[in-house]
Short mmCIF file of C-alpha atoms in Angstrom, two decimals:
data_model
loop_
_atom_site.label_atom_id
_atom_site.label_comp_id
_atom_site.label_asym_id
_atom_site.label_seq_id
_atom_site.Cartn_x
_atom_site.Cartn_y
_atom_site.Cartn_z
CA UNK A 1 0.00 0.00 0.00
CA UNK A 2 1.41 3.30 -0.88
CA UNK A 3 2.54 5.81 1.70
CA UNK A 4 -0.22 8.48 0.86
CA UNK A 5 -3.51 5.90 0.68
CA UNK A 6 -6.00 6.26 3.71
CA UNK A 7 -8.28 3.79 4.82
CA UNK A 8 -10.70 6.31 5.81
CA UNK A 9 -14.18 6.42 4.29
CA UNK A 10 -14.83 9.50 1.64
CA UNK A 11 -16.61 12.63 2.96
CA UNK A 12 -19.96 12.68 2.73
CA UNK A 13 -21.23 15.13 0.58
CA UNK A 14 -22.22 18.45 2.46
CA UNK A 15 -25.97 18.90 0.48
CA UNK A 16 -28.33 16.66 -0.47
CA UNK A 17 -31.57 16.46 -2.46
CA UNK A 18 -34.52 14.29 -3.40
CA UNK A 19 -38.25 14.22 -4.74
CA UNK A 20 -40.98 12.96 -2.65
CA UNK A 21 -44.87 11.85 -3.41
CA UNK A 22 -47.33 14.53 -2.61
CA UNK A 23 -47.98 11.97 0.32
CA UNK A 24 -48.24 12.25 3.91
CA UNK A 25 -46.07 9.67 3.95
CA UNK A 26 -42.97 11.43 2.68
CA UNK A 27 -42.98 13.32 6.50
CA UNK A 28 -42.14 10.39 7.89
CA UNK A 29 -39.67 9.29 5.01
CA UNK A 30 -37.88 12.72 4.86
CA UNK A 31 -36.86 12.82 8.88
CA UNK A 32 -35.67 9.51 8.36
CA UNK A 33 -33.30 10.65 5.40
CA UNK A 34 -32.50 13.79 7.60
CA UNK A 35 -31.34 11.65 10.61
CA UNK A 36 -29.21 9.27 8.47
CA UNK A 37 -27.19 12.20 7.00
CA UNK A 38 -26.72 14.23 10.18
CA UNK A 39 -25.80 11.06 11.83
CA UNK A 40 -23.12 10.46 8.51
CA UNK A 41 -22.61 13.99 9.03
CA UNK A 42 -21.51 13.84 12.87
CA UNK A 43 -24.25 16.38 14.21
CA UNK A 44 -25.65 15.61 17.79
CA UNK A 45 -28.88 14.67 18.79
CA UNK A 46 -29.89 17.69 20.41
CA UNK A 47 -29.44 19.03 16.93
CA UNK A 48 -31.06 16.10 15.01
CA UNK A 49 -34.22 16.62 17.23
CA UNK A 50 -34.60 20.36 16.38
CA UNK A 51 -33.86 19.57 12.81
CA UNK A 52 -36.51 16.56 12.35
CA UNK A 53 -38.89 18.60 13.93
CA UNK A 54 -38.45 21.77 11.50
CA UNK A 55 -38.39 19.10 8.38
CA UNK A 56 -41.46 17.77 9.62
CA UNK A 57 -42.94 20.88 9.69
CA UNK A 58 -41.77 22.13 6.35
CA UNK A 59 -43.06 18.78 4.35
CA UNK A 60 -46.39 18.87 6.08
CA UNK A 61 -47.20 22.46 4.51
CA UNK A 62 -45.81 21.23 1.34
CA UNK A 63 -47.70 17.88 1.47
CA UNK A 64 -51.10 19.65 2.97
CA UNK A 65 -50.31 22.94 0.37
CA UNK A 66 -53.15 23.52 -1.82
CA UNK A 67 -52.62 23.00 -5.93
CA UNK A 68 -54.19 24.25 -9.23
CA UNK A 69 -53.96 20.31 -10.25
CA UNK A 70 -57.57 18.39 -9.27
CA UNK A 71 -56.07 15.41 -8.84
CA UNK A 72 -53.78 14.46 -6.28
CA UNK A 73 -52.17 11.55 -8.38
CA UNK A 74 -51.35 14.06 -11.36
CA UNK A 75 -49.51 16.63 -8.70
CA UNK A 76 -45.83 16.39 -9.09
CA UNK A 77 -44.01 15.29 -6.32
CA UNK A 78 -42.16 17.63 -3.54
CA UNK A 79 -38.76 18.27 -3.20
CA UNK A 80 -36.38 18.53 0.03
CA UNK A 81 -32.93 19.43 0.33
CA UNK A 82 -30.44 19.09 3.25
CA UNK A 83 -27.07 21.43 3.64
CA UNK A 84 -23.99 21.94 5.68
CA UNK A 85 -22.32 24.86 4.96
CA UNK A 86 -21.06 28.11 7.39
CA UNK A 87 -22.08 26.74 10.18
CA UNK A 88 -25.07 26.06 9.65
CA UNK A 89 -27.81 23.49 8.86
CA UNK A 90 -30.68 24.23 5.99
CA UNK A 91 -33.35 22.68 5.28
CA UNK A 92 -35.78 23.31 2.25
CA UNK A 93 -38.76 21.77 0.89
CA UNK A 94 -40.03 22.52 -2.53
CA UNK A 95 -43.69 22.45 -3.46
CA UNK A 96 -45.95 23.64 -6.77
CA UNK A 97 -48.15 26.06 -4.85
CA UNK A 98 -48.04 29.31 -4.84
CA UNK A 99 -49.73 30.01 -1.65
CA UNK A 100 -48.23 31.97 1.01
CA UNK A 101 -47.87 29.88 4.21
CA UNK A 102 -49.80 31.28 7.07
CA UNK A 103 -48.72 31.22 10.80
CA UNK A 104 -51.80 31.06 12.88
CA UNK A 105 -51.06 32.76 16.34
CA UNK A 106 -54.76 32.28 17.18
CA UNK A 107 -54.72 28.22 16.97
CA UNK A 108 -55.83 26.60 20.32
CA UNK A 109 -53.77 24.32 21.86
CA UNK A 110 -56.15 21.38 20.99
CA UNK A 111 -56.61 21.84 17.14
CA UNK A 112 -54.33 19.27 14.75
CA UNK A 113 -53.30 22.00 12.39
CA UNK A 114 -52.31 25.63 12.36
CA UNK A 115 -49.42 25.88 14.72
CA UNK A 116 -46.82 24.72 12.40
CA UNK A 117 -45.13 27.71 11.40
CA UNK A 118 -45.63 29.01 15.40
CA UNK A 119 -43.21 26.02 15.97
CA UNK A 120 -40.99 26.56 12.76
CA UNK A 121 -40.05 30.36 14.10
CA UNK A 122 -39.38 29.36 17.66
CA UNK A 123 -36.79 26.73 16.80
CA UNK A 124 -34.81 27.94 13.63
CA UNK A 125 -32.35 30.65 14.01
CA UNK A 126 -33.75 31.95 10.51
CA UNK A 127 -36.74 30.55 8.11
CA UNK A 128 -38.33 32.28 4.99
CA UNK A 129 -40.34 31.55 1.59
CA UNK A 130 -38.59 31.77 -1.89
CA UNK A 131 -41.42 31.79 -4.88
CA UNK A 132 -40.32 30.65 -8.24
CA UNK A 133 -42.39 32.98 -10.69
CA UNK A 134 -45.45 31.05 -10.42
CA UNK A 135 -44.12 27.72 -10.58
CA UNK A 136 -44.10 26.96 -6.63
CA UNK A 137 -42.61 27.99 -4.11
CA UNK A 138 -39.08 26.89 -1.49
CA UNK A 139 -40.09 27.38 2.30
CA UNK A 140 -36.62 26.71 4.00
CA UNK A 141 -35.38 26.86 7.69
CA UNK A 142 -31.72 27.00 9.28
CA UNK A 143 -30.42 25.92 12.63
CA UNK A 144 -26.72 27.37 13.98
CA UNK A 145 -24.32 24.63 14.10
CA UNK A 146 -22.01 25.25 17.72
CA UNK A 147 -23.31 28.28 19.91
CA UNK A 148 -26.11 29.95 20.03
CA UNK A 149 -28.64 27.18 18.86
CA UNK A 150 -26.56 24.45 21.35
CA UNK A 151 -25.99 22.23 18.45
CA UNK A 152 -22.49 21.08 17.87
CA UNK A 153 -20.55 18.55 15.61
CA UNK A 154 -19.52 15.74 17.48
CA UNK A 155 -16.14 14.01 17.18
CA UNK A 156 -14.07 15.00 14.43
CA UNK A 157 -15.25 16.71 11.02
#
């Protein structure tokens, strides 16, 4: 073996992306994906928690988002995206709709929807809506990596 090979693994990549069914399914699918890379990725749970929570958020409004499309078979699917870069984690979901998300500040504590984006401000250190000219729109959310949001890399890069 030469002098300069490593028996490390490669670096995983520091974004990733994929498209999801317009299914309430892909919620549970997407935090799944989202805990596999931090975990590749060496972020700590306190972090993965916060993160899976924001995701979860995120593809539920895309998921739940309403459509010009009729039927729910002919809707094309969502998209989500994970990244590591300055410090911080981002998270972004991509739907067709052109609706602008709506935080409801008057939800009760016992009804199922409406507090989403509530939750979605408290936890992210930033979050915000990118529309695409009538083609959809990005909602995306970013937690600090190290101080401020107590989330840290753990071991070594």
């Amino acid at each position: 073996m030469s002098a300069r090979a490593r028996l490390t693994p490669p670096t995983p990549p520091p974004a990733v992306a994929y498209r999801l069914p317009r299914d309430g399914r892909s919620v549970g699918w997407a935090r799944k994906e989202l805990r596999r890379h931090l975990q590749a990725w060496r972020i700590d749970t306190e972090l993965t928690d916060t993160a899976q929570l924001l995701l979860s958020e995120l593809v539920t409004d895309a998921v739940q988002a309403p459509t010009a499309q009729a039927p729910v078979t002919a809707t094309p699917p969502i998209g989500i995206r994970f990244a590591l870069s300055a410090g911080r984690l981002r998270l972004e979901v991509q739907d067709v709709s052109d609706g602008q998300p709506v935080t409801n500040k008057q939800a009760k504590e016992d009804e199922v929807c409406g507090r989403g984006l509530l939750l979605v401000d408290a936890l992210a250190s930033g979050w915000g809506v990118v529309y695409q000219g009538g083609t959809g729109k990005t909602m995306w959310a970013e937690v600090a990596l190290g101080s401020g949001g107590g989330a840290r890399r753990t071991g070594q890069p």
